[in-house]
Short mmCIF file of C-alpha atoms in Angstrom, two decimals:
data_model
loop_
_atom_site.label_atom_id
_atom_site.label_comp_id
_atom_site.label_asym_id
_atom_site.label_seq_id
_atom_site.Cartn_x
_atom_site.Cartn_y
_atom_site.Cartn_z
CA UNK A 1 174.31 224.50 7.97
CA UNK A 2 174.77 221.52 10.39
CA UNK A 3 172.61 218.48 10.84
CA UNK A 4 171.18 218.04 13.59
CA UNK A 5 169.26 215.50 15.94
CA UNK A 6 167.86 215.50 19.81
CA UNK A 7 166.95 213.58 22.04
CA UNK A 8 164.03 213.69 25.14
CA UNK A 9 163.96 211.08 27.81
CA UNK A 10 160.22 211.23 29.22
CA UNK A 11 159.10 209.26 32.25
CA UNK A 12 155.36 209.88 32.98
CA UNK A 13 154.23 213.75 32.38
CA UNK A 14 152.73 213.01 28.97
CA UNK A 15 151.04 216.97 28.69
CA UNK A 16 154.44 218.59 29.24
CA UNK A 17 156.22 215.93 26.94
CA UNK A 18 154.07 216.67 24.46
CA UNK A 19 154.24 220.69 25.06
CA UNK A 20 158.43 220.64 24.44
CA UNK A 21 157.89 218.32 21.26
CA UNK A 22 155.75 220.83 19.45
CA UNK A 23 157.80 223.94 20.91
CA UNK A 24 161.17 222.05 19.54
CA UNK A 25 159.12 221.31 16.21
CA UNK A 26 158.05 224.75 15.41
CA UNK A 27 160.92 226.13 16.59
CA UNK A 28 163.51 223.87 14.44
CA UNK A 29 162.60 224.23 10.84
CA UNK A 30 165.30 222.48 8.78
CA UNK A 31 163.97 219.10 6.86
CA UNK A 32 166.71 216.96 8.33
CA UNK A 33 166.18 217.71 11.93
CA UNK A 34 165.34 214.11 14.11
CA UNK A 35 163.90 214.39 17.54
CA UNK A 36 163.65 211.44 19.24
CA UNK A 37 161.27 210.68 22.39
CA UNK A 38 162.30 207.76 24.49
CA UNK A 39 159.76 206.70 26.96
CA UNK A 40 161.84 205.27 29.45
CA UNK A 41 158.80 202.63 30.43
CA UNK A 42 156.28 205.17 32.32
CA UNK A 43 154.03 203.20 34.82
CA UNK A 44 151.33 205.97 33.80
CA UNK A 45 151.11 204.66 30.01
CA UNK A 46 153.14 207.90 28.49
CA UNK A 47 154.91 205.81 26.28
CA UNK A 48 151.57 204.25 24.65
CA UNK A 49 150.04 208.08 24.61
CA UNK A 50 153.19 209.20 22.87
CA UNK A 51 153.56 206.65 20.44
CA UNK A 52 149.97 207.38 19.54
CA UNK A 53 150.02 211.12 19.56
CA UNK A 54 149.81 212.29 16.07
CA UNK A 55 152.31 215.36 16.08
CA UNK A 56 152.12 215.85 12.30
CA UNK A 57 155.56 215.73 11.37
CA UNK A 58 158.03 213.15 10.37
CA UNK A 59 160.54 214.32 11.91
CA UNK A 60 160.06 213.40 15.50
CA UNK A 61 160.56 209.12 15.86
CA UNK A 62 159.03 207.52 19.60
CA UNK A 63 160.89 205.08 21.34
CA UNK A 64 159.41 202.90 23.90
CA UNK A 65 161.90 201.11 25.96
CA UNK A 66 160.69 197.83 27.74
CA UNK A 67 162.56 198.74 31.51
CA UNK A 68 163.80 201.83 32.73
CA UNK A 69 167.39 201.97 33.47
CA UNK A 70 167.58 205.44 33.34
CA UNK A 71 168.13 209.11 32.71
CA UNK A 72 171.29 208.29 31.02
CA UNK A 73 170.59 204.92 29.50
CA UNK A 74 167.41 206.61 27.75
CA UNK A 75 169.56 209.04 25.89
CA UNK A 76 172.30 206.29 25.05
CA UNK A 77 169.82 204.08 23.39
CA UNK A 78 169.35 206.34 20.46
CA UNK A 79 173.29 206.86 19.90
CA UNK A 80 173.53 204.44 17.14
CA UNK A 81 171.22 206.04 15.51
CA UNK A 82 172.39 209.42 14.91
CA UNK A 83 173.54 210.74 12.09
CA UNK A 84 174.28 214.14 12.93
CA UNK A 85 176.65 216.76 13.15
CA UNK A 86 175.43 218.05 16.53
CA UNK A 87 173.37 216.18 18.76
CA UNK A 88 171.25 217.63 21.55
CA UNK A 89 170.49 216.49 24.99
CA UNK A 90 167.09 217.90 26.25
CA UNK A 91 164.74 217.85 29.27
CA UNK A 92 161.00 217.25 28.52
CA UNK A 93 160.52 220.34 30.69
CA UNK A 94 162.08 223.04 28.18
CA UNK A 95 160.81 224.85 25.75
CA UNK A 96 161.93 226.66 22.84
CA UNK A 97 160.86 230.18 22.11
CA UNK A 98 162.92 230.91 18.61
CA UNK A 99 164.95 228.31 16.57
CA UNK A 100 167.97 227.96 18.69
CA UNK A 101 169.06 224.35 18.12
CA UNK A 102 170.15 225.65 14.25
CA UNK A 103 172.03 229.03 15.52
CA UNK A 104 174.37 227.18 18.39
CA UNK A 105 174.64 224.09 16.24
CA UNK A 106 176.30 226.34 13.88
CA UNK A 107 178.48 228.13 16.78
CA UNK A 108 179.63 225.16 17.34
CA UNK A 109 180.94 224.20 13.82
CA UNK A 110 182.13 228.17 13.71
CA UNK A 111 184.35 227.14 16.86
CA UNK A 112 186.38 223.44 16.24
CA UNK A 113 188.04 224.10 19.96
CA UNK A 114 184.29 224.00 21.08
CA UNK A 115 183.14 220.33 21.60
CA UNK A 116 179.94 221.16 23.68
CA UNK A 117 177.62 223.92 25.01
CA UNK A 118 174.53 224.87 26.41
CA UNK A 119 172.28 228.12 26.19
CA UNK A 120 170.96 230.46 28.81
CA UNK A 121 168.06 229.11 30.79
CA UNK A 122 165.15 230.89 32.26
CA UNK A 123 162.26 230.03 34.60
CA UNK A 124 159.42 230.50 33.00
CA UNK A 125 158.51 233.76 34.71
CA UNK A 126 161.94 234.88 33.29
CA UNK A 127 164.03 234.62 35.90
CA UNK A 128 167.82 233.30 34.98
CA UNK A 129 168.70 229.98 36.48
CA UNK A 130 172.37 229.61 37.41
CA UNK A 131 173.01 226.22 35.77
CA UNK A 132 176.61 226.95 34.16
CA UNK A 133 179.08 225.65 37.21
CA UNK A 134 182.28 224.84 37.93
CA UNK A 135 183.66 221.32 38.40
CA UNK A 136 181.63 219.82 41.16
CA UNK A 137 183.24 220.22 44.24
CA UNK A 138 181.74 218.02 47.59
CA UNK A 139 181.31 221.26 49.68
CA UNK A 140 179.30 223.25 46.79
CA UNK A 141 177.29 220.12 45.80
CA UNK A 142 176.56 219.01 49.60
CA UNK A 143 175.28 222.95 50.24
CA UNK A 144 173.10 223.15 47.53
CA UNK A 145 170.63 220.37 48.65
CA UNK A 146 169.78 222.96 51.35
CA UNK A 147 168.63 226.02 49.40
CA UNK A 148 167.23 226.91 51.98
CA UNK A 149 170.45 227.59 53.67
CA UNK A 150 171.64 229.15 50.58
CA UNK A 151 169.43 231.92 50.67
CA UNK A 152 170.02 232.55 54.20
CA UNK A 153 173.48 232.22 55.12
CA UNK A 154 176.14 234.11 53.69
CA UNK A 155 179.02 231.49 54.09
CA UNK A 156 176.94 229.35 52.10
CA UNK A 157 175.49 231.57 49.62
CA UNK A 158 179.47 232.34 48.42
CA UNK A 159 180.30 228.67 48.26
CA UNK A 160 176.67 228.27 45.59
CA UNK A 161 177.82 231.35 43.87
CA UNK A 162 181.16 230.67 43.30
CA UNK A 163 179.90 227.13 42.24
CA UNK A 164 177.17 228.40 39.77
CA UNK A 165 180.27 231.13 38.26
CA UNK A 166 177.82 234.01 39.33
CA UNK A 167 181.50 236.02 40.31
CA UNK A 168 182.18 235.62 36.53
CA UNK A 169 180.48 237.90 33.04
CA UNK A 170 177.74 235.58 32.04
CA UNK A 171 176.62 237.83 29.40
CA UNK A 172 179.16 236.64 27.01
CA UNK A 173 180.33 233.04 25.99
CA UNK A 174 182.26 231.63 28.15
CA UNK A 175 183.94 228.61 28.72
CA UNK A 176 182.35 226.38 31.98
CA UNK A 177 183.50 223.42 33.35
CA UNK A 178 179.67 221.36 33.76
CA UNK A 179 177.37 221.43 31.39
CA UNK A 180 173.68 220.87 32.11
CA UNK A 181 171.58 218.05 31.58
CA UNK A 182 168.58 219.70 30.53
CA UNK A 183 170.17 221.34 27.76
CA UNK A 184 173.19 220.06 26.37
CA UNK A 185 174.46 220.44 23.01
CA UNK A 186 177.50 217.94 21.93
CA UNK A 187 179.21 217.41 18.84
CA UNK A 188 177.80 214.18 17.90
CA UNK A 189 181.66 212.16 16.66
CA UNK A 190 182.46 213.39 20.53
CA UNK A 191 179.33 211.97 22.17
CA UNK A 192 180.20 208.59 20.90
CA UNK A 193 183.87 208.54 20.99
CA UNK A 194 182.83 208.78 25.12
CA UNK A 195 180.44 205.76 24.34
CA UNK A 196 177.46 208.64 25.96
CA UNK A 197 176.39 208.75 29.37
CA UNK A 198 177.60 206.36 31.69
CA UNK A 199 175.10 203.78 32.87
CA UNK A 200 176.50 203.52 36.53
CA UNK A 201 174.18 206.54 36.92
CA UNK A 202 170.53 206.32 37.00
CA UNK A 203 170.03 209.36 37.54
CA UNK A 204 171.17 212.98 38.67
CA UNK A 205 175.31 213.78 38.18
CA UNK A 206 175.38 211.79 34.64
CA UNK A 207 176.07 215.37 33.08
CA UNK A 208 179.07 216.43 35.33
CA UNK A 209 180.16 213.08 34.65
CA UNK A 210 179.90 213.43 30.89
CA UNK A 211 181.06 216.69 30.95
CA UNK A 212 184.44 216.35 32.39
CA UNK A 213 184.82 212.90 29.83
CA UNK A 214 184.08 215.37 27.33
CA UNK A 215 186.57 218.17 27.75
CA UNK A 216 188.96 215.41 27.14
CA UNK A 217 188.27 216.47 23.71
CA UNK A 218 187.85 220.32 23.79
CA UNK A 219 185.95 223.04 25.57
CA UNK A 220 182.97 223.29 27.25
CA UNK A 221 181.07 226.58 26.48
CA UNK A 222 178.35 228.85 28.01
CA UNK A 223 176.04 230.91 25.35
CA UNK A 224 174.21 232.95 26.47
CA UNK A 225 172.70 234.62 23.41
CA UNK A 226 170.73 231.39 22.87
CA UNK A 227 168.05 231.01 25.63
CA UNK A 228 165.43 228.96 26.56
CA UNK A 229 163.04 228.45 29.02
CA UNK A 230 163.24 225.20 31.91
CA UNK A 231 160.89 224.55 34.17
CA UNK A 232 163.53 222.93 36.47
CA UNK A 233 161.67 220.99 39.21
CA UNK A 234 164.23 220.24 41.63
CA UNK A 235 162.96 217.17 42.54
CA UNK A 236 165.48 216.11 44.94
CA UNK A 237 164.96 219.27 47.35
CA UNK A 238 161.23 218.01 47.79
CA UNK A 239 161.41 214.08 47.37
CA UNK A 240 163.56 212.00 49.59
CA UNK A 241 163.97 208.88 47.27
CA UNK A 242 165.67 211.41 44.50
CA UNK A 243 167.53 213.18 47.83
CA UNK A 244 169.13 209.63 48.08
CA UNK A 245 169.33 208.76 44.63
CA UNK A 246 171.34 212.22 44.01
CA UNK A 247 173.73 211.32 47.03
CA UNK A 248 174.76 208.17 45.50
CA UNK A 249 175.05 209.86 42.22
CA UNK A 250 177.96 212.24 44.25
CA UNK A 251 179.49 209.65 45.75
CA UNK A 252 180.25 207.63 42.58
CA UNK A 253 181.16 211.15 40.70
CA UNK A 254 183.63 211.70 43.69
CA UNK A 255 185.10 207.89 43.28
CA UNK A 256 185.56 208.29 39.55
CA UNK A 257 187.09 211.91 39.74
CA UNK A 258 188.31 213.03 43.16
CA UNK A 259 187.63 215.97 45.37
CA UNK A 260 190.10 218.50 43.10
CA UNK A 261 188.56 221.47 41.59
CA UNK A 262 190.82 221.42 38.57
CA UNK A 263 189.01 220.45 35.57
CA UNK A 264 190.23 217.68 33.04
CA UNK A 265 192.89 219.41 30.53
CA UNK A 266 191.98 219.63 27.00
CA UNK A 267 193.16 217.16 24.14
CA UNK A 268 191.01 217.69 21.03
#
């Protein structure tokens, strides 16, 4: 069986912080597991709840960071840590249903070619989110900060579909070009080798980014047999400091990788 670690990055929103911990914890039972909470230094006093919280197992480690410099830079600071096989990347808005982290840490060490993957993510009135995409593409990216355009207008709704792979069989694993943020899982040798997210991004786009850094190495892989629920705020659509904060994410993603839609060839 693989070891295995994670990783959640919380900023404020102690109650559902604390709701994914114990849903990860009674859903991962093997003795060697590590989950690791960063408090990325939440104004609201999350970090001092959290490092206080008594979860009853020794398996979950809090980390209070003294600034924020991040989505990315929250996850990185654990990296020297790990001593895993595969390393997940979660959202403190999932939670875990059935002990999933074990069964696709395994996939993965079933499939070498397979460097990273995520599972199949639902709302949590069970509706499927379309998270596994294509390489980001300016046109797809720009349209989707508009869903309500999406839903409305045909022209758009194709460009969002064809982004999210919705023209593809989602019902089997299959191989996807950008990996989600929320639930990432990464071979952990691969996740260093790329030196983990890249800090130029505060926020929003780090996971295309990492993505395409890490099919340098092998594939990127839907699976859909593992699922999981997200809550999946959307905070840009409804908050215009995030709107922003996403557009400059894009337009250093766009800088670092161009406009093609080709994704970065393999080399593991």
């Amino acid at each position: 069986m693989a070891k295995i670690s994670a990783c959640i990055v919380a900023y404020c929103d102690y109650d559902e912080v604390c709701t994914a911990v114990r849903s990860i914890l009674a859903h991962t039972p093997g003795p060697d597991f590590r989950l690791y909470v960063v408090d990325n230094a939440s104004p609201d006093g999350c970090g001092e709840k959290l490092a206080g919280t008594p979860f009853g197992d020794s398996r979950v480690e809090v980390v209070r960071l003294p600034h924020n410099d991040g989505f990315g830079s929250g996850h990185n600071s654990v990296l020297d840590r790990l001593d895993s096989d595969v390393h997940f990347i979660l959202n403190p808005d999932v939670v875990l249903e059935d002990d999933i982290l074990d069964g696709m840490a395994d996939w993965l060490m079933d499939h070498p070619a397979v460097v990273m993957a995520t599972p199949q993510l639902h709302f949590p009135d069970g509706r499927i989110q379309h998270l596994p995409r294509r390489k980001p593409r300016i046109t797809a990216m720009a349209v989707r900060q508009f869903p309500a355009l999406v839903e409305k207008v045909g022209f758009f709704r194709r460009i969002n579909e064809r982004y999210t792979m919705q023209d593809e069989d989602l019902t089997q694993p299959q191989p996807i070009e950008f990996c989600t943020g929320s639930f990432m899982a990464v071979r952990t040798d691969v996740f260093r080798k790329v030196g983990g997210f890249d800090r130029d991004y505060f926020m929003y786009v780090e996971d295309a980014d990492l993505t395409q850094r890490v099919l340098c190495y092998g594939k990127v892989y839907l699976l859909p047999q593992f699922t999981a629920i997200h809550a999946w705020h959307r905070d840009p659509v409804r908050d215009k400091r995030k709107f922003w904060m996403q557009v400059r994410s894009m337009v250093l993603f766009f800088k670092k990788w161009g406009f093609g839609s080709s994704p970065v060839p393999n080399n593991p």
